[in-house]
């Protein structure tokens, strides 16, 4: 293993030498390219990403790309996977456009045991935290995984942990990964079946950049853009009225209401809601100001703190649940309230009254008031 590591270090030095003394201008220009998605792994994790050593992570990454095509309607750019000898042996990091967005550290040769809440008996292991959701966990030797399962633990291997981490990072940053070229490819594909819908929308009614912004707004709140026909037709309907991508996004959301609401329903088909009282709605509506680049919510710090405290109190009163309640407000407030909450409660979804379908069953969990 040490011999192989020295070989890798030598190879890296040779590559660095080539970079330091490029032979031609073409080589210099090739250095300007930037991978949109990268996974760097420490030396000990190389067998997991090397298919010649029966590593299955690359196959899992291919599955992740298929999953997002179905789930969100986007094609995730290819991953660049490389080793980084500056990382610890079991460390990895995920980069988007050259910037690190997440990292984790694995114990090579071990598996992770997570408690689902209650176990038949506790087992000994090395305490750690699962890197995706920061849940308490234990590192245990692979030979003890059957023992851990029998005791009631959920046992996951390193490859599964890393694949889950990659999936959550992509889901969180999906909007950043959708470039103009990607949008054009989606429109070209749609035009093969529905040419008139695309012809009507762009470039006559909306430029590509506005369409991209609307799709990014949807992805940022984990709304699938797979039903691109509905999205394109809705933008074409309202583009003569407004070119504001934020307002167009709200119109599109109303058309996609059925699929948006469905992802927040409980297994029993109930939508758990937290509402705002009329006084709070009125106060927030008065604070919406029109600026040079559209409207925004202008709140004094003390008022913002009161609103956040009120929401936090209601969330705490709902107690521990297997599902996340959503906040309901008027359509004019929805996007502004969501932006306010993103900094403090990013996991909380905000829906407008216009996004509730007649068929939805509602369960009210409380009302937020100004404290």
PDB file of C-alpha atoms in Angstrom, residues 266 270-274 321 323 361-366:
ATOM      1  CA  UNK A 266     -48.436  12.423   5.042  1.00  0.00           C
ATOM      2  CA  UNK A 270     -53.126  14.741   4.787  1.00  0.00           C
ATOM      3  CA  UNK A 271     -51.335  18.081   4.399  1.00  0.00           C
ATOM      4  CA  UNK A 272     -50.100  19.377   7.812  1.00  0.00           C
ATOM      5  CA  UNK A 273     -50.352  23.167   7.823  1.00  0.00           C
ATOM      6  CA  UNK A 274     -49.273  26.105   9.940  1.00  0.00           C
ATOM      7  CA  UNK A 321     -43.195  14.138  13.900  1.00  0.00           C
ATOM      8  CA  UNK A 323     -43.216  14.673   8.573  1.00  0.00           C
ATOM      9  CA  UNK A 361     -57.129  17.168   3.050  1.00  0.00           C
ATOM     10  CA  UNK A 362     -55.816  19.723   5.534  1.00  0.00           C
ATOM     11  CA  UNK A 363     -54.670  19.293   9.120  1.00  0.00           C
ATOM     12  CA  UNK A 364     -54.122  22.572  10.968  1.00  0.00           C
ATOM     13  CA  UNK A 365     -51.266  22.388  13.475  1.00  0.00           C
ATOM     14  CA  UNK A 366     -51.422  25.968  14.719  1.00  0.00           C
TER      15      UNK A 366
END
